[in-house]
C-alpha cells in the first residue's frame, strides 16, 4: 500500500526484556484502519474497527495486533487543546510516554526488524532509567496518568539486580503537576494502582507516590499513617513504612506458597491499619495504643472504595472483613489458644481464614529479627490449632444444625423472635464447645431451652 509501518511501544520494550507478550501495536504512517483491513484480507482474519479512535484490531496466530495511524499534536494559538493530526513515525514517537516505550521495529522490506530508537530507549532500558522523550511537564500534561505509569514501570521493571529509577526532572515535574490527577477518571487511576499492587514489590510504588505527592491526591488516608509522635520519650511504630512492609510480606508469602497474586488480599494489606490515626492514644504508663483501630479501619473501607469508584460488592466486603479481623489470630497468641477462641475465629473468618492467617503473619514486623522469629513461632502454634479444631468440629463453613423451618415444624409456630433466640443459643453452645457440631446434640439442647422458654 506504499505506507511505512512499525511495531511500537510495549511489545518492543518487552522483547528486549525477554518477556514479549501477545499484544502487538503497529503504527502506520497513513490510515491504521485501511492497513488493518488489507492485512485482514490477506491472512483471512476478522478486523474490528474502532472508528472513534481511528484504530483497528485483529487476531493472528495467538497475537492481538492493533493498528493505529501515526499522530502528531499541534497547538492552536487561541487554545491549549491540542489538535491531533496525521504525522510521521518520529512525530508519533515524540509524543509517547517514555523513551523505553517509544522504540519501534521497522516492518519495511528493506530494513525489516531494524530498531528505530531516536531517544536512546535501549540505553535507558539497560541502565534502568525512566524518562520522557519531551520535557516531562509537556508529556505529563498531555496525559497525567503517565505520572502513575512512570511509577508503575519503575516498580514492575525493577529486579534484585537492577533498580529502575525515574530521572529527577521527571520526579520534580510530578511534584508540580500532581494536582492534574484530578482530571482523570477514578477507574484509570485504580487500574494503575491495581497493577502496582500486583507487582512483586509494591512498596516501591507507594514510596514513589508518597515522595512525589501523588499519594496525597489519591489515598490521603495512607499518608495519614506517616510519622512518629513522641511523648515522654516514647515513640510509636511508623505506621506507613510498617504498612508497606506488611504489603511486601504478603507478596513474598504468596510467592513462597506458589500462589497466584491475590489483588484483594493486597488491598487488605494496604488498608489494614488505616484506622490507626483516628484511634491513636497516649496514656502515661501504658504508652501509645491504637485500640479499636481494626473496627474504625473496617468502617473506612466502604467510603474509601466508593470514593475511588471501586466495586462495592463481595470484594469490598472481603477487604473489610480482613481489616476488621486482622488482629484476631495474633491476639490468640497472648490470650491463650483455647478451642472455643479458635472456633469463633473460624466461624467469623469462614472460607477466608487462610488469607487472614497470611495477612496476620505478614503483619508481624519489627526491627528485631529475633522478635519476629519468636512471634512467628507462636503464630505457627495458632495455625496448628486451627487445623486441629477444624478437623474435629468443621466450623469453617458453619451451618447451624437447627434451622428456622425445623423450629417452626417442631413447635407448630409461625415466624417469631423465639426462633432466632433458639438458633443463636445453639450456635453459641457449639462455638463454646458445650455441645458438638451435630444435629443430635443440637436438637437435645434446643428442646431443653425451648422447654425453659415455655414453648
Ligand atoms: N502510551 C503512552 N501514554 C499512555 C499510554 C500509552 O504514550 N498514557 C503508549 C506507550 O508507547 C505504550 C503504548 O502506548 O508503550 C501502549 O500502551 P499500553 O498498552 O497501555 O502499555 P504497554 O507499554 O504496552 O505496557 P503494559 O501492557 O505493560 O501496560
Short mmCIF file of C-alpha atoms and ligand atoms in Angstrom, two decimals:
data_model
loop_
_atom_site.label_atom_id
_atom_site.label_comp_id
_atom_site.label_asym_id
_atom_site.label_seq_id
_atom_site.Cartn_x
_atom_site.Cartn_y
_atom_site.Cartn_z
CA UNK A 1 0.00 0.00 0.00
CA UNK A 2 3.05 2.23 -0.02
CA UNK A 3 2.80 3.17 3.67
CA UNK A 4 5.51 2.71 6.26
CA UNK A 5 4.56 0.64 9.32
CA UNK A 6 6.36 -0.21 12.57
CA UNK A 7 5.83 -2.34 15.64
CA UNK A 8 5.98 0.09 18.55
CA UNK A 9 5.70 0.52 22.32
CA UNK A 10 5.36 -2.14 24.99
CA UNK A 11 5.96 -5.09 22.69
CA UNK A 12 9.35 -3.75 21.58
CA UNK A 13 10.34 -2.93 25.17
CA UNK A 14 9.32 -6.38 26.36
CA UNK A 15 11.23 -8.08 23.52
CA UNK A 16 14.44 -6.64 24.93
CA UNK A 17 13.42 -7.72 28.42
CA UNK A 18 12.92 -11.25 27.15
CA UNK A 19 9.24 -11.23 28.00
CA UNK A 20 7.40 -10.26 24.82
CA UNK A 21 3.68 -10.71 25.22
CA UNK A 22 0.82 -11.22 22.77
CA UNK A 23 -0.19 -7.59 22.32
CA UNK A 24 1.43 -6.09 19.25
CA UNK A 25 0.89 -2.41 18.43
CA UNK A 26 1.57 -1.34 14.87
CA UNK A 27 1.88 2.31 13.98
CA UNK A 28 1.26 3.27 10.36
CA UNK A 29 2.24 6.43 8.51
CA UNK A 30 -1.20 6.64 6.99
CA UNK A 31 -4.50 5.01 7.89
CA UNK A 32 -4.24 2.29 10.55
CA UNK A 33 -7.72 1.07 9.72
CA UNK A 34 -7.03 0.67 5.99
CA UNK A 35 -3.80 -1.25 6.54
CA UNK A 36 -5.55 -3.47 9.10
CA UNK A 37 -8.33 -4.27 6.60
CA UNK A 38 -5.76 -5.15 3.93
CA UNK A 39 -3.81 -7.37 6.33
CA UNK A 40 -7.07 -8.96 7.47
CA UNK A 41 -7.96 -9.85 3.86
CA UNK A 42 -4.54 -11.37 3.29
CA UNK A 43 -4.42 -13.54 6.43
CA UNK A 44 -8.21 -14.21 6.50
CA UNK A 45 -8.69 -12.60 9.90
CA UNK A 46 -11.71 -10.62 11.07
CA UNK A 47 -10.86 -6.97 11.69
CA UNK A 48 -12.55 -4.94 14.43
CA UNK A 49 -12.68 -1.23 13.69
CA UNK A 50 -12.80 1.40 16.43
CA UNK A 51 -13.75 4.39 14.32
CA UNK A 52 -13.86 6.87 17.23
CA UNK A 53 -10.20 6.19 17.96
CA UNK A 54 -9.16 5.54 14.36
CA UNK A 55 -7.73 2.16 15.39
CA UNK A 56 -8.32 -1.40 14.23
CA UNK A 57 -7.52 -4.81 15.68
CA UNK A 58 -7.22 -8.37 14.50
CA UNK A 59 -6.16 -11.69 15.99
CA UNK A 60 -3.39 -13.57 14.26
CA UNK A 61 -1.72 -16.78 15.43
CA UNK A 62 -2.50 -16.10 19.07
CA UNK A 63 -1.43 -12.44 18.96
CA UNK A 64 -3.69 -9.43 19.31
CA UNK A 65 -2.50 -6.97 16.70
CA UNK A 66 -3.62 -3.35 16.90
CA UNK A 67 -3.13 -0.80 14.12
CA UNK A 68 -3.05 2.95 14.63
CA UNK A 69 -2.12 5.86 12.40
CA UNK A 70 0.98 7.85 13.42
CA UNK A 71 -0.06 11.12 15.06
CA UNK A 72 1.36 14.42 15.97
CA UNK A 73 -0.05 17.14 18.11
CA UNK A 74 -0.07 20.82 17.33
CA UNK A 75 -1.37 23.69 19.37
CA UNK A 76 -3.60 26.45 18.03
CA UNK A 77 -2.65 29.83 19.36
CA UNK A 78 -6.12 30.55 20.78
CA UNK A 79 -6.50 27.22 22.55
CA UNK A 80 -4.38 24.92 24.68
CA UNK A 81 -6.36 21.94 23.46
CA UNK A 82 -4.21 20.01 21.01
CA UNK A 83 -5.34 19.10 17.54
CA UNK A 84 -4.27 15.60 16.71
CA UNK A 85 -3.11 15.29 13.12
CA UNK A 86 -1.57 12.59 10.99
CA UNK A 87 2.16 12.54 11.45
CA UNK A 88 5.36 10.64 10.80
CA UNK A 89 6.83 7.88 12.94
CA UNK A 90 9.27 10.34 14.50
CA UNK A 91 6.47 12.73 15.47
CA UNK A 92 4.47 9.87 16.90
CA UNK A 93 7.41 8.60 18.96
CA UNK A 94 7.95 12.07 20.38
CA UNK A 95 4.51 12.17 21.94
CA UNK A 96 4.74 8.79 23.63
CA UNK A 97 5.22 8.48 27.38
CA UNK A 98 8.75 7.16 28.00
CA UNK A 99 11.89 6.56 25.96
CA UNK A 100 11.66 2.85 26.76
CA UNK A 101 8.10 2.82 25.38
CA UNK A 102 8.90 4.82 22.23
CA UNK A 103 11.10 2.26 20.48
CA UNK A 104 9.94 0.77 17.19
CA UNK A 105 10.84 -2.13 14.87
CA UNK A 106 10.68 -1.43 11.15
CA UNK A 107 8.34 -3.60 9.08
CA UNK A 108 9.71 -2.29 5.75
CA UNK A 109 11.13 -4.91 3.44
CA UNK A 110 14.47 -3.14 3.06
CA UNK A 111 15.24 -2.96 6.81
CA UNK A 112 12.80 -5.41 8.34
CA UNK A 113 13.22 -5.72 12.12
CA UNK A 114 15.59 -2.76 12.44
CA UNK A 115 15.27 -0.84 15.70
CA UNK A 116 14.19 2.79 15.44
CA UNK A 117 15.14 4.36 18.74
CA UNK A 118 15.56 8.14 18.48
CA UNK A 119 15.68 8.84 22.25
CA UNK A 120 18.03 6.13 23.49
CA UNK A 121 15.32 3.88 24.89
CA UNK A 122 17.57 0.84 24.59
CA UNK A 123 20.25 2.52 26.70
CA UNK A 124 17.68 3.60 29.30
CA UNK A 125 16.30 0.08 29.44
CA UNK A 126 19.77 -1.31 30.13
CA UNK A 127 20.55 1.37 32.72
CA UNK A 128 17.14 1.19 34.39
CA UNK A 129 16.05 4.74 33.63
CA UNK A 130 12.54 6.07 33.14
CA UNK A 131 12.49 9.37 31.27
CA UNK A 132 10.10 11.16 28.93
CA UNK A 133 11.06 11.96 25.30
CA UNK A 134 9.82 15.55 25.70
CA UNK A 135 10.03 17.95 28.65
CA UNK A 136 8.21 15.96 31.37
CA UNK A 137 5.80 18.86 32.03
CA UNK A 138 4.63 18.50 28.44
CA UNK A 139 4.39 14.70 28.48
CA UNK A 140 2.54 14.63 31.81
CA UNK A 141 0.16 17.41 30.93
CA UNK A 142 -0.76 15.58 27.68
CA UNK A 143 -1.92 12.69 29.90
CA UNK A 144 -1.44 12.98 33.69
CA UNK A 145 -1.95 9.21 34.04
CA UNK A 146 1.62 8.90 32.77
CA UNK A 147 2.87 10.04 36.20
CA UNK A 148 1.39 6.87 37.65
CA UNK A 149 2.58 4.83 34.67
CA UNK A 150 6.16 6.02 35.30
CA UNK A 151 5.93 4.76 38.87
CA UNK A 152 4.30 1.52 37.80
CA UNK A 153 7.04 0.80 35.24
CA UNK A 154 9.79 1.73 37.71
CA UNK A 155 8.30 -0.79 40.15
CA UNK A 156 7.44 -3.53 37.71
CA UNK A 157 10.71 -3.49 35.80
CA UNK A 158 12.94 -3.35 38.88
CA UNK A 159 14.63 -6.63 39.76
CA UNK A 160 17.01 -7.51 42.59
CA UNK A 161 19.84 -6.89 40.07
CA UNK A 162 18.69 -3.62 38.57
CA UNK A 163 16.54 -0.99 40.21
CA UNK A 164 14.70 1.27 37.75
CA UNK A 165 14.80 4.97 38.58
CA UNK A 166 12.72 7.87 37.39
CA UNK A 167 15.01 10.78 36.45
CA UNK A 168 14.97 13.72 38.90
CA UNK A 169 13.46 16.19 36.36
CA UNK A 170 10.53 13.83 35.97
CA UNK A 171 10.04 13.46 39.73
CA UNK A 172 10.15 17.27 40.09
CA UNK A 173 7.60 17.61 37.32
CA UNK A 174 5.30 15.13 39.08
CA UNK A 175 5.50 17.17 42.27
CA UNK A 176 4.43 20.25 40.32
CA UNK A 177 1.76 18.52 38.28
CA UNK A 178 0.26 16.22 40.90
CA UNK A 179 -2.98 18.24 41.10
CA UNK A 180 -3.63 17.35 37.44
CA UNK A 181 -4.56 13.81 38.54
CA UNK A 182 -7.94 15.31 39.39
CA UNK A 183 -8.88 15.44 35.69
CA UNK A 184 -8.51 11.67 35.33
CA UNK A 185 -11.32 9.19 35.80
CA UNK A 186 -11.06 7.21 39.02
CA UNK A 187 -11.23 3.99 37.01
CA UNK A 188 -7.99 4.76 35.17
CA UNK A 189 -6.25 5.66 38.44
CA UNK A 190 -7.45 2.50 40.19
CA UNK A 191 -6.38 0.42 37.20
CA UNK A 192 -2.82 1.71 37.70
CA UNK A 193 -2.99 1.14 41.48
CA UNK A 194 -4.13 -2.43 40.87
CA UNK A 195 -1.24 -3.02 38.50
CA UNK A 196 1.21 -1.60 41.06
CA UNK A 197 -0.26 -3.81 43.77
CA UNK A 198 0.20 -6.84 41.55
CA UNK A 199 3.96 -6.31 41.17
CA UNK A 200 6.49 -8.30 43.20
CA UNK A 201 7.36 -5.37 45.47
CA UNK A 202 4.53 -2.82 45.54
CA UNK A 203 6.16 -0.83 48.37
CA UNK A 204 8.46 0.78 45.77
CA UNK A 205 5.44 2.25 44.00
CA UNK A 206 3.83 3.57 47.17
CA UNK A 207 7.10 5.11 48.34
CA UNK A 208 7.48 6.88 45.00
CA UNK A 209 3.87 8.07 45.03
CA UNK A 210 4.45 9.39 48.52
CA UNK A 211 7.69 11.17 47.60
CA UNK A 212 6.05 12.90 44.65
CA UNK A 213 2.87 13.89 46.48
CA UNK A 214 0.69 11.75 44.20
CA UNK A 215 -0.39 9.53 47.09
CA UNK A 216 -1.81 12.50 48.98
CA UNK A 217 -4.02 13.20 45.95
CA UNK A 218 -5.21 9.61 45.60
CA UNK A 219 -5.16 7.97 49.03
CA UNK A 220 -4.71 10.63 51.75
CA UNK A 221 -5.83 8.01 54.30
CA UNK A 222 -2.49 6.26 53.78
CA UNK A 223 -0.46 9.43 54.10
CA UNK A 224 -2.11 9.99 57.48
CA UNK A 225 -0.18 6.92 58.72
CA UNK A 226 3.10 8.73 58.32
CA UNK A 227 5.32 9.96 61.10
CA UNK A 228 6.18 9.11 64.66
CA UNK A 229 4.92 11.12 67.62
CA UNK A 230 6.97 11.08 70.80
CA UNK A 231 5.71 11.84 74.30
CA UNK A 232 7.78 11.37 77.45
CA UNK A 233 10.50 9.86 75.29
CA UNK A 234 8.18 7.16 73.96
CA UNK A 235 7.52 6.88 70.23
CA UNK A 236 5.18 4.55 68.38
CA UNK A 237 5.66 2.44 65.28
CA UNK A 238 5.95 4.37 61.98
CA UNK A 239 2.75 3.05 60.52
CA UNK A 240 3.29 4.00 56.88
CA UNK A 241 6.54 2.07 56.46
CA UNK A 242 5.05 -0.73 58.56
CA UNK A 243 2.07 -0.92 56.18
CA UNK A 244 4.37 -1.13 53.16
CA UNK A 245 6.44 -3.85 54.86
CA UNK A 246 3.26 -5.84 55.50
CA UNK A 247 2.22 -5.43 51.88
CA UNK A 248 5.59 -6.72 50.63
CA UNK A 249 5.47 -9.57 53.14
CA UNK A 250 2.10 -10.66 51.73
CA UNK A 251 3.64 -10.74 48.24
CA UNK A 252 6.63 -12.75 49.47
CA UNK A 253 4.47 -15.28 51.32
CA UNK A 254 2.21 -15.69 48.28
CA UNK A 255 5.24 -16.36 46.11
CA UNK A 256 6.71 -18.80 48.62
CA UNK A 257 3.41 -20.68 48.66
CA UNK A 258 3.36 -20.75 44.84
CA UNK A 259 0.01 -18.94 44.91
CA UNK A 260 -1.30 -16.53 42.27
CA UNK A 261 -1.20 -12.88 43.40
CA UNK A 262 -4.45 -12.04 45.18
CA UNK A 263 -5.24 -8.40 44.38
CA UNK A 264 -7.84 -8.06 47.12
CA UNK A 265 -5.62 -9.54 49.79
CA UNK A 266 -3.06 -6.92 48.76
CA UNK A 267 -5.65 -4.17 49.09
CA UNK A 268 -6.45 -5.52 52.55
CA UNK A 269 -2.75 -5.39 53.46
CA UNK A 270 -2.54 -1.82 52.19
CA UNK A 271 -5.55 -0.72 54.23
CA UNK A 272 -5.20 -2.93 57.30
CA UNK A 273 -4.07 -0.10 59.60
CA UNK A 274 -5.93 2.90 58.14
CA UNK A 275 -7.92 3.17 61.37
CA UNK A 276 -4.77 3.87 63.39
CA UNK A 277 -4.59 7.68 63.17
CA UNK A 278 -8.17 8.01 64.45
CA UNK A 279 -7.59 5.62 67.35
CA UNK A 280 -4.16 6.81 68.47
CA UNK A 281 -3.90 7.49 72.18
CA UNK A 282 -1.14 8.09 74.69
CA UNK A 283 -1.52 7.29 78.35
CA UNK A 284 1.33 7.71 80.81
CA UNK A 285 2.49 4.29 81.93
CA UNK A 286 0.96 2.31 79.09
CA UNK A 287 2.38 4.42 76.27
CA UNK A 288 0.83 4.51 72.82
CA UNK A 289 -2.24 2.46 71.97
CA UNK A 290 -4.42 2.10 68.87
CA UNK A 291 -7.40 0.40 70.50
CA UNK A 292 -10.20 -0.43 68.11
CA UNK A 293 -8.27 0.62 65.01
CA UNK A 294 -9.41 -2.54 63.22
CA UNK A 295 -13.07 -1.59 63.73
CA UNK A 296 -12.50 2.03 62.68
CA UNK A 297 -10.44 0.83 59.69
CA UNK A 298 -13.17 -1.59 58.58
CA UNK A 299 -15.69 1.29 58.66
CA UNK A 300 -13.39 3.39 56.50
CA UNK A 301 -13.20 0.77 53.74
CA UNK A 302 -16.63 1.32 52.05
CA UNK A 303 -16.32 5.13 51.72
CA UNK A 304 -12.76 4.72 50.51
CA UNK A 305 -13.81 2.22 47.84
CA UNK A 306 -16.75 4.43 46.90
CA UNK A 307 -14.51 7.49 46.58
CA UNK A 308 -12.29 5.60 44.14
CA UNK A 309 -15.31 4.19 42.24
CA UNK A 310 -14.16 0.69 43.17
CA UNK A 311 -16.60 -2.23 43.34
CA UNK A 312 -18.85 -2.21 46.41
CA UNK A 313 -19.52 -5.92 46.10
CA UNK A 314 -18.14 -9.04 47.80
CA UNK A 315 -14.56 -7.89 47.02
CA UNK A 316 -15.06 -4.81 49.18
CA UNK A 317 -16.69 -6.93 51.89
CA UNK A 318 -13.72 -9.30 51.79
CA UNK A 319 -11.25 -6.42 52.26
CA UNK A 320 -13.41 -5.00 55.03
CA UNK A 321 -13.59 -8.36 56.77
CA UNK A 322 -9.82 -8.87 56.67
CA UNK A 323 -9.23 -5.35 58.01
CA UNK A 324 -11.72 -5.98 60.83
CA UNK A 325 -10.26 -9.37 61.78
CA UNK A 326 -6.56 -8.77 61.16
CA UNK A 327 -5.65 -8.76 64.86
CA UNK A 328 -7.66 -11.79 65.85
CA UNK A 329 -5.23 -14.63 65.07
CA UNK A 330 -2.27 -12.94 66.73
CA UNK A 331 -4.39 -11.96 69.73
CA UNK A 332 -4.86 -15.69 70.36
CA UNK A 333 -1.13 -15.99 70.99
CA UNK A 334 -1.44 -13.67 74.00
CA UNK A 335 -4.89 -14.71 75.19
CA UNK A 336 -4.20 -18.43 75.02
CA UNK A 337 -5.22 -20.63 72.16
CA UNK A 338 -8.36 -22.23 73.55
CA UNK A 339 -10.56 -24.41 71.37
CA UNK A 340 -13.52 -22.09 71.76
CA UNK A 341 -11.50 -19.00 70.73
CA UNK A 342 -10.26 -20.87 67.67
CA UNK A 343 -13.81 -21.99 66.81
CA UNK A 344 -15.02 -18.39 66.99
CA UNK A 345 -12.21 -17.25 64.74
CA UNK A 346 -13.03 -19.98 62.22
CA UNK A 347 -16.69 -19.05 62.39
CA UNK A 348 -16.03 -15.34 61.80
CA UNK A 349 -13.44 -15.80 59.04
CA UNK A 350 -15.16 -18.68 57.25
CA UNK A 351 -13.52 -19.53 53.95
CA UNK A 352 -11.20 -16.52 54.17
CA UNK A 353 -9.33 -17.98 57.14
CA UNK A 354 -6.21 -18.86 55.13
CA UNK A 355 -5.94 -15.36 53.68
CA UNK A 356 -6.49 -13.88 57.13
CA UNK A 357 -3.72 -16.05 58.57
CA UNK A 358 -1.37 -14.97 55.79
CA UNK A 359 -2.15 -11.28 56.39
CA UNK A 360 -1.73 -11.69 60.11
CA UNK A 361 1.65 -13.38 59.71
CA UNK A 362 2.71 -10.61 57.32
CA UNK A 363 1.71 -8.09 60.00
CA UNK A 364 4.47 -9.33 62.31
CA UNK A 365 7.20 -6.78 61.63
CA UNK A 366 9.91 -5.49 63.92
CA UNK A 367 13.40 -4.10 63.63
CA UNK A 368 14.48 -7.02 65.81
CA UNK A 369 14.63 -10.23 63.71
CA UNK A 370 14.76 -12.45 66.82
CA UNK A 371 11.47 -10.94 67.99
CA UNK A 372 9.85 -11.58 64.60
CA UNK A 373 11.08 -15.19 64.73
CA UNK A 374 9.69 -15.71 68.22
CA UNK A 375 6.25 -14.29 67.43
CA UNK A 376 6.05 -16.23 64.15
CA UNK A 377 6.83 -19.45 66.00
CA UNK A 378 3.97 -18.78 68.43
CA UNK A 379 1.80 -17.88 65.49
CA UNK A 380 2.51 -21.26 63.92
CA UNK A 381 1.01 -22.83 67.04
CA UNK A 382 -2.22 -20.97 66.34
CA UNK A 383 -2.17 -22.32 62.80
CA UNK A 384 -1.70 -25.89 64.06
CA UNK A 385 -4.57 -25.45 66.46
CA UNK A 386 -6.78 -24.13 63.68
CA UNK A 387 -6.16 -27.25 61.61
CA UNK A 388 -6.84 -29.47 64.59
CA UNK A 389 -10.10 -27.77 65.62
CA UNK A 390 -11.35 -27.57 62.05
CA UNK A 391 -10.71 -31.28 61.54
CA UNK A 392 -12.65 -32.03 64.72
CA UNK A 393 -15.52 -29.54 64.56
CA UNK A 394 -15.81 -28.38 60.91
CA UNK A 395 -16.67 -24.78 61.79
CA UNK A 396 -15.22 -23.12 58.71
CA UNK A 397 -18.42 -23.45 56.71
CA UNK A 398 -20.62 -23.48 59.76
CA UNK A 399 -24.28 -24.23 59.13
CA UNK A 400 -26.47 -24.26 62.19
CA UNK A 401 -27.87 -27.81 62.57
CA UNK A 402 -31.06 -26.14 63.79
CA UNK A 403 -32.88 -24.26 61.04
CA UNK A 404 -35.79 -21.87 61.38
CA UNK A 405 -38.06 -24.25 59.45
CA UNK A 406 -37.21 -27.07 61.84
CA UNK A 407 -38.10 -24.99 64.93
CA UNK A 408 -41.42 -23.93 63.33
CA UNK A 409 -42.24 -27.52 62.46
CA UNK A 410 -41.41 -28.97 65.91
CA UNK A 411 -43.41 -26.37 67.83
CA UNK A 412 -46.06 -25.56 65.23
CA UNK A 413 -45.28 -21.85 65.47
CA UNK A 414 -45.19 -19.07 62.84
CA UNK A 415 -42.06 -16.96 62.24
CA UNK A 416 -41.29 -15.21 65.53
CA UNK A 417 -38.49 -13.90 67.73
CA UNK A 418 -38.17 -17.16 69.69
CA UNK A 419 -36.81 -18.96 66.63
CA UNK A 420 -33.85 -16.57 66.44
CA UNK A 421 -33.21 -16.90 70.16
CA UNK A 422 -33.12 -20.70 69.97
CA UNK A 423 -30.85 -20.78 66.94
CA UNK A 424 -28.42 -18.30 68.50
CA UNK A 425 -28.39 -20.28 71.75
CA UNK A 426 -27.47 -23.48 69.91
CA UNK A 427 -24.81 -21.73 67.79
CA UNK A 428 -23.16 -20.20 70.86
CA UNK A 429 -23.13 -23.57 72.63
CA UNK A 430 -21.39 -25.17 69.65
CA UNK A 431 -18.81 -22.42 69.37
CA UNK A 432 -18.15 -22.60 73.12
CA UNK A 433 -17.69 -26.34 72.81
CA UNK A 434 -20.53 -27.09 75.25
CA UNK A 435 -22.04 -29.42 72.65
CA UNK A 436 -20.66 -30.97 69.47
CA UNK A 437 -21.40 -29.59 66.00
CA UNK A 438 -24.02 -32.21 65.16
CA UNK A 439 -27.78 -32.48 64.88
CA UNK A 440 -28.43 -34.86 67.80
CA UNK A 441 -26.78 -32.73 70.47
CA UNK A 442 -28.13 -29.52 68.93
CA UNK A 443 -31.68 -30.89 68.88
CA UNK A 444 -31.49 -32.02 72.51
CA UNK A 445 -30.21 -28.60 73.60
CA UNK A 446 -32.88 -26.82 71.56
CA UNK A 447 -35.62 -28.85 73.25
CA UNK A 448 -34.23 -28.17 76.73
CA UNK A 449 -34.01 -24.43 76.09
CA UNK A 450 -37.45 -24.34 74.43
CA UNK A 451 -38.98 -26.00 77.47
CA UNK A 452 -37.44 -23.34 79.71
CA UNK A 453 -38.94 -20.70 77.42
CA UNK A 454 -42.36 -22.31 77.77
CA UNK A 455 -42.61 -23.48 74.15
N1 LIG B 1 1.26 5.17 25.75
C1 LIG B 1 1.53 6.49 26.03
N2 LIG B 1 0.83 7.13 27.02
C2 LIG B 1 -0.12 6.49 27.72
C3 LIG B 1 -0.41 5.15 27.45
C4 LIG B 1 0.31 4.51 26.44
O1 LIG B 1 2.38 7.08 25.40
N3 LIG B 1 -0.77 7.14 28.67
C5 LIG B 1 1.99 4.50 24.64
C6 LIG B 1 3.32 3.91 25.03
O2 LIG B 1 4.17 3.98 23.89
C7 LIG B 1 2.98 2.46 25.32
C8 LIG B 1 1.92 2.18 24.29
O3 LIG B 1 1.21 3.42 24.15
O4 LIG B 1 4.08 1.60 25.19
C9 LIG B 1 0.98 1.05 24.64
O5 LIG B 1 0.31 1.34 25.84
P1 LIG B 1 -0.19 0.23 26.86
O6 LIG B 1 -0.71 -0.93 26.11
O7 LIG B 1 -1.08 0.91 27.84
O8 LIG B 1 1.09 -0.14 27.69
P2 LIG B 1 2.34 -1.03 27.36
O9 LIG B 1 3.52 -0.14 27.22
O10 LIG B 1 2.04 -1.97 26.24
O11 LIG B 1 2.60 -1.81 28.71
P3 LIG B 1 1.60 -2.72 29.55
O12 LIG B 1 0.83 -3.55 28.59
O13 LIG B 1 2.52 -3.47 30.46
O14 LIG B 1 0.74 -1.76 30.32
#
